[in-house]
Amino acid sequence: MTKLYSIGEVSRILNIPPKALRHYDEINLIKPSHIDADTRYRYYNYEQFFIIDVIRYLNKMLYVPLENIKKIMGENKENDKLLTLLESHREQLNQKIAELEYSKRITDGLIYDIKYREKYPEKIEIFEQYLMNRNLYYIELDISIYDIDKYVNRNTINTINIDNSESNVMCSIYSISEYEKSQKLQVKGFGIFSDKKVPGLKSKILLEGRYITQRFLYSEENCSAALRDLLRYAHTNNIKLDDTVYLVSKMVNISASSKYGYYMDLQIRHLI
C-alpha cells in the first residue's frame, strides 16, 4: 500500500506552509492523492513531493504566478506554448527589475539628500543661479494654492518612468500678472521635470538662463511672501522677469513630518 503523508508531514518535510498546500488544492494546482471520507483530512503520496517542490521553486524563486504554473504544469507540454509563457514571464521580470532599479535610484538620492543637508544646512535666502533647459511635464490647473492637495498628489501624474533620472523633482506653476491683480496665488499647473517623455501630460521647456530664486520653508503664506521678496529684489536690481513662476521641490523628503517641513525654491527667469 502506498504510504500517504498528511499536510503537516508534507509541510515539515518540504518546508512549506500548510496554508500554501491548501491553496494549491483550492485552485486545482495540485490535489491531494487522498481525502479521508470521515475527517476530510488531506493526504499526499511520495511522488507528489517532487511536483510540490517544483511548484514552490517556480513560484518563490522564479516568481512565476500560480495561474501560469498551472499552465506550465498542465498536460499540454507543447514547446511553443511553454516558450510563450516563459517569454512573457521574462518580460514581467525585466519590468520588475527595472522598477526596483528605479526605486533604488530614488532611494540613493534620498540618502544623498539627507547627508548633504547635514553637511550644508538649508538656508532661507534669495540667490541667482544659471539653469540649463529643463523639460516639465504637467497637468493644467486653475486652483488656489490652498486647494492644491484636493486636486493633485504625487500619484496624479504618471511619475514612474524607470529611465527617468529627474522624476523625484516636482514643480507647480504660477503667474506674476495674475498674482499682482488678485494678490492670490493660483496654481496654473503641476508636474515633474523629466528627461524622458511622460505620456498623457502636457510638456513645457523651461528655458536656459539666469533665475532668481527664493528658498523658503513651505507654507502657503510663505510662498506668497517669497514671491513678494523676489519681486522686490528684481525691482531693486532692475531685473526684468518672465511672467511665469516655478515652485520647485523634491517629490519626497522623508526627514519632513509634513508639507510644512519642506524647503522649496521659487524660481523666476530673467528676461534679456
PDB file of C-alpha atoms in Angstrom, residues 5-269:
ATOM      1  CA  TYR A   5       1.555  11.887   4.182  1.00  0.00           C
ATOM      2  CA  SER A   6      -0.625  14.390   5.987  1.00  0.00           C
ATOM      3  CA  ILE A   7      -0.437  18.122   5.262  1.00  0.00           C
ATOM      4  CA  GLY A   8       1.521  18.603   8.480  1.00  0.00           C
ATOM      5  CA  GLU A   9       4.083  15.982   7.443  1.00  0.00           C
ATOM      6  CA  VAL A  10       4.464  17.424   3.940  1.00  0.00           C
ATOM      7  CA  SER A  11       4.835  20.865   5.473  1.00  0.00           C
ATOM      8  CA  ARG A  12       7.685  19.734   7.732  1.00  0.00           C
ATOM      9  CA  ILE A  13       9.477  17.682   5.082  1.00  0.00           C
ATOM     10  CA  LEU A  14       9.304  20.260   2.275  1.00  0.00           C
ATOM     11  CA  ASN A  15       9.372  23.356   4.492  1.00  0.00           C
ATOM     12  CA  ILE A  16       6.165  24.705   3.013  1.00  0.00           C
ATOM     13  CA  PRO A  17       3.284  26.279   4.990  1.00  0.00           C
ATOM     14  CA  PRO A  18       0.144  24.130   5.251  1.00  0.00           C
ATOM     15  CA  LYS A  19      -1.800  27.183   4.075  1.00  0.00           C
ATOM     16  CA  ALA A  20       0.076  27.075   0.766  1.00  0.00           C
ATOM     17  CA  LEU A  21      -0.768  23.407   0.240  1.00  0.00           C
ATOM     18  CA  ARG A  22      -4.435  24.087   0.937  1.00  0.00           C
ATOM     19  CA  HIS A  23      -4.358  26.988  -1.533  1.00  0.00           C
ATOM     20  CA  TYR A  24      -2.788  24.794  -4.224  1.00  0.00           C
ATOM     21  CA  ASP A  25      -5.668  22.379  -3.699  1.00  0.00           C
ATOM     22  CA  GLU A  26      -8.309  25.143  -3.831  1.00  0.00           C
ATOM     23  CA  ILE A  27      -7.061  26.483  -7.169  1.00  0.00           C
ATOM     24  CA  ASN A  28      -6.658  22.963  -8.595  1.00  0.00           C
ATOM     25  CA  LEU A  29      -2.916  23.296  -8.986  1.00  0.00           C
ATOM     26  CA  ILE A  30      -2.173  20.029  -7.201  1.00  0.00           C
ATOM     27  CA  LYS A  31      -4.816  17.969  -5.471  1.00  0.00           C
ATOM     28  CA  PRO A  32      -4.151  15.601  -2.554  1.00  0.00           C
ATOM     29  CA  SER A  33      -3.944  11.984  -3.651  1.00  0.00           C
ATOM     30  CA  HIS A  34      -6.420  11.001  -0.927  1.00  0.00           C
ATOM     31  CA  ILE A  35      -9.020  12.769   1.243  1.00  0.00           C
ATOM     32  CA  ASP A  36     -10.363  10.857   4.240  1.00  0.00           C
ATOM     33  CA  ALA A  37     -14.120  10.487   3.830  1.00  0.00           C
ATOM     34  CA  ASP A  38     -14.763  10.905   7.567  1.00  0.00           C
ATOM     35  CA  THR A  39     -12.251  13.528   8.697  1.00  0.00           C
ATOM     36  CA  ARG A  40     -11.794  15.297   5.320  1.00  0.00           C
ATOM     37  CA  TYR A  41      -8.062  15.351   6.068  1.00  0.00           C
ATOM     38  CA  ARG A  42      -5.845  15.719   3.002  1.00  0.00           C
ATOM     39  CA  TYR A  43      -3.063  13.223   2.268  1.00  0.00           C
ATOM     40  CA  TYR A  44      -0.297  13.264  -0.350  1.00  0.00           C
ATOM     41  CA  ASN A  45       1.786  10.443  -1.764  1.00  0.00           C
ATOM     42  CA  TYR A  46       5.559  10.483  -2.061  1.00  0.00           C
ATOM     43  CA  GLU A  47       5.543  11.025  -5.845  1.00  0.00           C
ATOM     44  CA  GLN A  48       3.772  14.355  -5.308  1.00  0.00           C
ATOM     45  CA  PHE A  49       6.688  15.727  -3.276  1.00  0.00           C
ATOM     46  CA  PHE A  50       8.645  16.349  -6.464  1.00  0.00           C
ATOM     47  CA  ILE A  51       5.753  18.272  -8.078  1.00  0.00           C
ATOM     48  CA  ILE A  52       5.155  20.348  -4.960  1.00  0.00           C
ATOM     49  CA  ASP A  53       8.876  21.173  -4.807  1.00  0.00           C
ATOM     50  CA  VAL A  54       8.861  22.300  -8.463  1.00  0.00           C
ATOM     51  CA  ILE A  55       5.763  24.463  -7.901  1.00  0.00           C
ATOM     52  CA  ARG A  56       7.348  26.076  -4.868  1.00  0.00           C
ATOM     53  CA  TYR A  57      10.565  26.762  -6.770  1.00  0.00           C
ATOM     54  CA  LEU A  58       8.797  28.298  -9.776  1.00  0.00           C
ATOM     55  CA  ASN A  59       6.643  30.491  -7.547  1.00  0.00           C
ATOM     56  CA  LYS A  60       9.078  31.592  -4.848  1.00  0.00           C
ATOM     57  CA  MET A  61      12.421  31.607  -6.675  1.00  0.00           C
ATOM     58  CA  LEU A  62      11.394  32.455 -10.247  1.00  0.00           C
ATOM     59  CA  TYR A  63       8.291  34.486  -9.258  1.00  0.00           C
ATOM     60  CA  VAL A  64       6.033  32.686 -11.709  1.00  0.00           C
ATOM     61  CA  PRO A  65       2.355  33.337 -10.793  1.00  0.00           C
ATOM     62  CA  LEU A  66       0.440  30.282  -9.693  1.00  0.00           C
ATOM     63  CA  GLU A  67      -2.021  30.600 -12.585  1.00  0.00           C
ATOM     64  CA  ASN A  68       0.891  30.405 -15.025  1.00  0.00           C
ATOM     65  CA  ILE A  69       2.356  27.442 -13.146  1.00  0.00           C
ATOM     66  CA  LYS A  70      -0.963  25.647 -13.685  1.00  0.00           C
ATOM     67  CA  LYS A  71      -0.482  26.097 -17.434  1.00  0.00           C
ATOM     68  CA  ILE A  72       3.178  25.090 -17.293  1.00  0.00           C
ATOM     69  CA  MET A  73       2.430  22.010 -15.205  1.00  0.00           C
ATOM     70  CA  GLY A  74      -0.586  21.045 -17.304  1.00  0.00           C
ATOM     71  CA  GLU A  75      -0.748  18.061 -19.566  1.00  0.00           C
ATOM     72  CA  ASN A  76      -0.162  20.136 -22.726  1.00  0.00           C
ATOM     73  CA  LYS A  77       3.626  20.472 -22.897  1.00  0.00           C
ATOM     74  CA  GLU A  78       3.965  21.878 -26.408  1.00  0.00           C
ATOM     75  CA  ASN A  79       7.210  23.841 -26.643  1.00  0.00           C
ATOM     76  CA  ASP A  80       5.616  26.808 -28.415  1.00  0.00           C
ATOM     77  CA  LYS A  81       3.117  27.324 -25.605  1.00  0.00           C
ATOM     78  CA  LEU A  82       5.742  26.855 -22.908  1.00  0.00           C
ATOM     79  CA  LEU A  83       8.058  29.336 -24.643  1.00  0.00           C
ATOM     80  CA  THR A  84       5.266  31.901 -24.914  1.00  0.00           C
ATOM     81  CA  LEU A  85       4.534  31.594 -21.199  1.00  0.00           C
ATOM     82  CA  LEU A  86       8.179  31.794 -20.179  1.00  0.00           C
ATOM     83  CA  GLU A  87       8.988  34.679 -22.519  1.00  0.00           C
ATOM     84  CA  SER A  88       6.014  36.628 -21.187  1.00  0.00           C
ATOM     85  CA  HIS A  89       7.191  35.909 -17.657  1.00  0.00           C
ATOM     86  CA  ARG A  90      10.701  37.086 -18.544  1.00  0.00           C
ATOM     87  CA  GLU A  91       9.276  40.410 -19.766  1.00  0.00           C
ATOM     88  CA  GLN A  92       7.432  40.805 -16.477  1.00  0.00           C
ATOM     89  CA  LEU A  93      10.651  40.083 -14.585  1.00  0.00           C
ATOM     90  CA  ASN A  94      12.556  42.642 -16.676  1.00  0.00           C
ATOM     91  CA  GLN A  95       9.890  45.231 -15.896  1.00  0.00           C
ATOM     92  CA  LYS A  96      10.039  44.411 -12.189  1.00  0.00           C
ATOM     93  CA  ILE A  97      13.836  44.613 -12.187  1.00  0.00           C
ATOM     94  CA  ALA A  98      13.677  47.997 -13.907  1.00  0.00           C
ATOM     95  CA  GLU A  99      11.123  49.248 -11.365  1.00  0.00           C
ATOM     96  CA  LEU A 100      13.334  48.064  -8.499  1.00  0.00           C
ATOM     97  CA  GLU A 101      16.345  49.797 -10.090  1.00  0.00           C
ATOM     98  CA  TYR A 102      14.256  52.976 -10.325  1.00  0.00           C
ATOM     99  CA  SER A 103      13.254  52.668  -6.661  1.00  0.00           C
ATOM    100  CA  LYS A 104      16.877  52.062  -5.693  1.00  0.00           C
ATOM    101  CA  ARG A 105      17.992  55.140  -7.638  1.00  0.00           C
ATOM    102  CA  ILE A 106      15.411  57.323  -5.884  1.00  0.00           C
ATOM    103  CA  THR A 107      16.356  55.807  -2.509  1.00  0.00           C
ATOM    104  CA  ASP A 108      20.032  56.564  -3.201  1.00  0.00           C
ATOM    105  CA  GLY A 109      19.005  60.147  -3.916  1.00  0.00           C
ATOM    106  CA  LEU A 110      17.109  60.393  -0.618  1.00  0.00           C
ATOM    107  CA  ILE A 111      20.164  59.108   1.261  1.00  0.00           C
ATOM    108  CA  TYR A 112      22.385  61.612  -0.540  1.00  0.00           C
ATOM    109  CA  ASP A 113      19.978  64.489   0.220  1.00  0.00           C
ATOM    110  CA  ILE A 114      19.956  63.752   3.942  1.00  0.00           C
ATOM    111  CA  LYS A 115      23.754  63.534   4.095  1.00  0.00           C
ATOM    112  CA  TYR A 116      24.114  66.713   2.023  1.00  0.00           C
ATOM    113  CA  ARG A 117      21.709  68.664   4.252  1.00  0.00           C
ATOM    114  CA  GLU A 118      23.605  67.524   7.335  1.00  0.00           C
ATOM    115  CA  LYS A 119      26.796  68.942   5.832  1.00  0.00           C
ATOM    116  CA  TYR A 120      25.198  72.006   4.233  1.00  0.00           C
ATOM    117  CA  PRO A 121      22.022  73.002   6.108  1.00  0.00           C
ATOM    118  CA  GLU A 122      19.244  74.667   4.125  1.00  0.00           C
ATOM    119  CA  LYS A 123      19.221  78.477   4.215  1.00  0.00           C
ATOM    120  CA  ILE A 124      16.262  80.774   3.710  1.00  0.00           C
ATOM    121  CA  GLU A 125      17.687  83.185   1.159  1.00  0.00           C
ATOM    122  CA  ILE A 126      17.469  84.789  -2.254  1.00  0.00           C
ATOM    123  CA  PHE A 127      20.123  83.831  -4.760  1.00  0.00           C
ATOM    124  CA  GLU A 128      20.684  83.790  -8.502  1.00  0.00           C
ATOM    125  CA  GLN A 129      21.534  80.665 -10.444  1.00  0.00           C
ATOM    126  CA  TYR A 130      22.092  79.679 -14.059  1.00  0.00           C
ATOM    127  CA  LEU A 131      19.965  76.720 -15.102  1.00  0.00           C
ATOM    128  CA  MET A 132      20.018  74.692 -18.292  1.00  0.00           C
ATOM    129  CA  ASN A 133      16.901  73.779 -20.293  1.00  0.00           C
ATOM    130  CA  ARG A 134      14.508  71.610 -18.308  1.00  0.00           C
ATOM    131  CA  ASN A 135      11.576  69.566 -19.590  1.00  0.00           C
ATOM    132  CA  LEU A 136       8.450  69.937 -17.464  1.00  0.00           C
ATOM    133  CA  TYR A 137       5.573  67.508 -17.907  1.00  0.00           C
ATOM    134  CA  TYR A 138       2.428  68.736 -16.189  1.00  0.00           C
ATOM    135  CA  ILE A 139      -1.334  68.896 -15.912  1.00  0.00           C
ATOM    136  CA  GLU A 140      -3.059  72.254 -16.365  1.00  0.00           C
ATOM    137  CA  LEU A 141      -4.877  73.676 -13.341  1.00  0.00           C
ATOM    138  CA  ASP A 142      -6.508  76.887 -12.180  1.00  0.00           C
ATOM    139  CA  ILE A 143      -6.938  76.451  -8.456  1.00  0.00           C
ATOM    140  CA  SER A 144      -5.985  78.260  -5.278  1.00  0.00           C
ATOM    141  CA  ILE A 145      -2.704  77.249  -3.670  1.00  0.00           C
ATOM    142  CA  TYR A 146      -4.783  76.450  -0.582  1.00  0.00           C
ATOM    143  CA  ASP A 147      -6.738  73.812  -2.518  1.00  0.00           C
ATOM    144  CA  ILE A 148      -3.935  72.036  -4.355  1.00  0.00           C
ATOM    145  CA  ASP A 149      -3.976  68.964  -2.098  1.00  0.00           C
ATOM    146  CA  LYS A 150      -7.622  68.384  -3.052  1.00  0.00           C
ATOM    147  CA  TYR A 151      -6.862  68.179  -6.754  1.00  0.00           C
ATOM    148  CA  VAL A 152      -3.386  66.754  -7.212  1.00  0.00           C
ATOM    149  CA  ASN A 153      -0.966  64.463  -5.472  1.00  0.00           C
ATOM    150  CA  ARG A 154       2.176  62.531  -6.293  1.00  0.00           C
ATOM    151  CA  ASN A 155       0.111  59.775  -7.913  1.00  0.00           C
ATOM    152  CA  THR A 156      -1.962  62.164 -10.026  1.00  0.00           C
ATOM    153  CA  ILE A 157       0.693  62.169 -12.711  1.00  0.00           C
ATOM    154  CA  ASN A 158       2.479  59.160 -14.119  1.00  0.00           C
ATOM    155  CA  THR A 159       5.824  59.681 -12.437  1.00  0.00           C
ATOM    156  CA  ILE A 160       7.018  56.114 -12.707  1.00  0.00           C
ATOM    157  CA  ASN A 161       9.335  56.378 -15.672  1.00  0.00           C
ATOM    158  CA  ILE A 162      12.090  53.930 -14.948  1.00  0.00           C
ATOM    159  CA  ASP A 163      14.519  55.528 -17.399  1.00  0.00           C
ATOM    160  CA  ASN A 164      13.945  58.991 -15.994  1.00  0.00           C
ATOM    161  CA  SER A 165      16.719  60.424 -13.838  1.00  0.00           C
ATOM    162  CA  GLU A 166      14.804  63.505 -12.660  1.00  0.00           C
ATOM    163  CA  SER A 167      11.365  62.309 -11.587  1.00  0.00           C
ATOM    164  CA  ASN A 168      11.939  62.955  -7.895  1.00  0.00           C
ATOM    165  CA  VAL A 169      11.587  66.697  -8.593  1.00  0.00           C
ATOM    166  CA  MET A 170       8.114  68.229  -8.768  1.00  0.00           C
ATOM    167  CA  CYS A 171       7.056  71.676  -9.876  1.00  0.00           C
ATOM    168  CA  SER A 172       3.951  73.857  -9.726  1.00  0.00           C
ATOM    169  CA  ILE A 173       3.355  76.894 -11.930  1.00  0.00           C
ATOM    170  CA  TYR A 174       2.097  80.395 -11.062  1.00  0.00           C
ATOM    171  CA  SER A 175       1.620  83.697 -12.890  1.00  0.00           C
ATOM    172  CA  ILE A 176       3.051  87.019 -11.686  1.00  0.00           C
ATOM    173  CA  SER A 177       0.481  89.096 -13.558  1.00  0.00           C
ATOM    174  CA  GLU A 178      -2.426  87.138 -12.035  1.00  0.00           C
ATOM    175  CA  TYR A 179      -0.895  87.463  -8.585  1.00  0.00           C
ATOM    176  CA  GLU A 180      -0.446  91.222  -8.962  1.00  0.00           C
ATOM    177  CA  LYS A 181      -4.104  91.613  -9.959  1.00  0.00           C
ATOM    178  CA  SER A 182      -5.618  89.490  -7.195  1.00  0.00           C
ATOM    179  CA  GLN A 183      -2.843  89.196  -4.580  1.00  0.00           C
ATOM    180  CA  LYS A 184      -3.696  85.497  -4.558  1.00  0.00           C
ATOM    181  CA  LEU A 185      -1.644  82.579  -5.802  1.00  0.00           C
ATOM    182  CA  GLN A 186      -3.444  80.434  -8.355  1.00  0.00           C
ATOM    183  CA  VAL A 187      -1.794  77.150  -9.299  1.00  0.00           C
ATOM    184  CA  LYS A 188      -1.729  77.016 -13.108  1.00  0.00           C
ATOM    185  CA  GLY A 189      -0.084  73.624 -13.414  1.00  0.00           C
ATOM    186  CA  PHE A 190       1.542  70.782 -11.524  1.00  0.00           C
ATOM    187  CA  GLY A 191       4.047  68.238 -12.794  1.00  0.00           C
ATOM    188  CA  ILE A 192       7.561  66.855 -12.812  1.00  0.00           C
ATOM    189  CA  PHE A 193      10.847  67.540 -14.526  1.00  0.00           C
ATOM    190  CA  SER A 194      11.744  64.622 -16.740  1.00  0.00           C
ATOM    191  CA  ASP A 195      14.443  63.808 -19.244  1.00  0.00           C
ATOM    192  CA  LYS A 196      12.031  61.265 -20.750  1.00  0.00           C
ATOM    193  CA  LYS A 197       8.568  61.873 -22.176  1.00  0.00           C
ATOM    194  CA  VAL A 198       5.738  61.251 -19.709  1.00  0.00           C
ATOM    195  CA  PRO A 199       2.666  60.035 -21.636  1.00  0.00           C
ATOM    196  CA  GLY A 200      -0.616  61.898 -21.165  1.00  0.00           C
ATOM    197  CA  LEU A 201       0.900  65.116 -19.808  1.00  0.00           C
ATOM    198  CA  LYS A 202       1.460  68.496 -21.417  1.00  0.00           C
ATOM    199  CA  SER A 203       5.081  69.494 -21.907  1.00  0.00           C
ATOM    200  CA  LYS A 204       6.898  72.771 -21.454  1.00  0.00           C
ATOM    201  CA  ILE A 205      10.565  73.674 -21.801  1.00  0.00           C
ATOM    202  CA  LEU A 206      11.929  75.881 -19.049  1.00  0.00           C
ATOM    203  CA  LEU A 207      14.476  77.853 -20.980  1.00  0.00           C
ATOM    204  CA  GLU A 208      18.136  78.015 -20.141  1.00  0.00           C
ATOM    205  CA  GLY A 209      19.149  81.194 -18.377  1.00  0.00           C
ATOM    206  CA  ARG A 210      19.548  83.018 -15.089  1.00  0.00           C
ATOM    207  CA  TYR A 211      16.859  82.514 -12.491  1.00  0.00           C
ATOM    208  CA  ILE A 212      16.370  84.469  -9.302  1.00  0.00           C
ATOM    209  CA  THR A 213      15.443  82.010  -6.595  1.00  0.00           C
ATOM    210  CA  GLN A 214      13.961  82.305  -3.128  1.00  0.00           C
ATOM    211  CA  ARG A 215      14.447  79.286  -0.915  1.00  0.00           C
ATOM    212  CA  PHE A 216      11.951  79.071   1.928  1.00  0.00           C
ATOM    213  CA  LEU A 217      10.276  76.697   4.349  1.00  0.00           C
ATOM    214  CA  TYR A 218       6.933  75.903   2.814  1.00  0.00           C
ATOM    215  CA  SER A 219       3.585  77.248   3.805  1.00  0.00           C
ATOM    216  CA  GLU A 220       1.005  78.903   1.587  1.00  0.00           C
ATOM    217  CA  GLU A 221       1.683  82.229   3.289  1.00  0.00           C
ATOM    218  CA  ASN A 222       5.452  81.785   2.995  1.00  0.00           C
ATOM    219  CA  CYS A 223       5.053  81.089  -0.717  1.00  0.00           C
ATOM    220  CA  SER A 224       3.262  84.410  -1.217  1.00  0.00           C
ATOM    221  CA  ALA A 225       5.876  86.166   0.918  1.00  0.00           C
ATOM    222  CA  ALA A 226       8.673  84.563  -1.109  1.00  0.00           C
ATOM    223  CA  LEU A 227       7.143  85.834  -4.354  1.00  0.00           C
ATOM    224  CA  ARG A 228       6.842  89.356  -2.918  1.00  0.00           C
ATOM    225  CA  ASP A 229      10.502  89.197  -1.847  1.00  0.00           C
ATOM    226  CA  LEU A 230      11.571  88.114  -5.341  1.00  0.00           C
ATOM    227  CA  LEU A 231       9.594  90.910  -6.990  1.00  0.00           C
ATOM    228  CA  ARG A 232      11.171  93.487  -4.656  1.00  0.00           C
ATOM    229  CA  TYR A 233      14.613  92.022  -5.337  1.00  0.00           C
ATOM    230  CA  ALA A 234      14.037  92.238  -9.087  1.00  0.00           C
ATOM    231  CA  HIS A 235      12.800  95.823  -8.837  1.00  0.00           C
ATOM    232  CA  THR A 236      15.737  96.884  -6.651  1.00  0.00           C
ATOM    233  CA  ASN A 237      18.250  95.282  -9.012  1.00  0.00           C
ATOM    234  CA  ASN A 238      16.481  96.416 -12.197  1.00  0.00           C
ATOM    235  CA  ILE A 239      15.856  92.842 -13.343  1.00  0.00           C
ATOM    236  CA  LYS A 240      13.138  92.212 -15.908  1.00  0.00           C
ATOM    237  CA  LEU A 241      11.316  88.959 -15.189  1.00  0.00           C
ATOM    238  CA  ASP A 242       9.329  86.404 -17.114  1.00  0.00           C
ATOM    239  CA  ASP A 243       5.677  86.203 -16.045  1.00  0.00           C
ATOM    240  CA  THR A 244       5.836  82.517 -15.081  1.00  0.00           C
ATOM    241  CA  VAL A 245       6.901  81.429 -11.598  1.00  0.00           C
ATOM    242  CA  TYR A 246       8.022  77.894 -10.779  1.00  0.00           C
ATOM    243  CA  LEU A 247       7.777  76.362  -7.318  1.00  0.00           C
ATOM    244  CA  VAL A 248      10.292  73.513  -7.250  1.00  0.00           C
ATOM    245  CA  SER A 249      10.905  70.864  -4.617  1.00  0.00           C
ATOM    246  CA  LYS A 250      11.837  67.239  -4.130  1.00  0.00           C
ATOM    247  CA  MET A 251       8.967  64.822  -4.620  1.00  0.00           C
ATOM    248  CA  VAL A 252       9.784  63.219  -1.278  1.00  0.00           C
ATOM    249  CA  ASN A 253      11.671  64.490   1.753  1.00  0.00           C
ATOM    250  CA  ILE A 254      11.374  61.768   4.363  1.00  0.00           C
ATOM    251  CA  SER A 255      13.015  63.928   7.023  1.00  0.00           C
ATOM    252  CA  ALA A 256       9.973  66.248   6.904  1.00  0.00           C
ATOM    253  CA  SER A 257       6.988  65.304   9.043  1.00  0.00           C
ATOM    254  CA  SER A 258       4.534  67.344   6.943  1.00  0.00           C
ATOM    255  CA  LYS A 259       4.492  69.575   3.858  1.00  0.00           C
ATOM    256  CA  TYR A 260       5.435  72.456   6.152  1.00  0.00           C
ATOM    257  CA  GLY A 261       8.795  70.787   6.721  1.00  0.00           C
ATOM    258  CA  TYR A 262       9.773  71.034   3.038  1.00  0.00           C
ATOM    259  CA  TYR A 263      12.259  73.578   1.787  1.00  0.00           C
ATOM    260  CA  MET A 264      11.217  74.783  -1.637  1.00  0.00           C
ATOM    261  CA  ASP A 265      12.621  77.042  -4.335  1.00  0.00           C
ATOM    262  CA  LEU A 266      10.572  79.724  -6.013  1.00  0.00           C
ATOM    263  CA  GLN A 267      12.246  80.416  -9.375  1.00  0.00           C
ATOM    264  CA  ILE A 268      11.707  83.155 -11.982  1.00  0.00           C
ATOM    265  CA  ARG A 269      13.768  83.524 -15.151  1.00  0.00           C
TER     266      ARG A 269
END
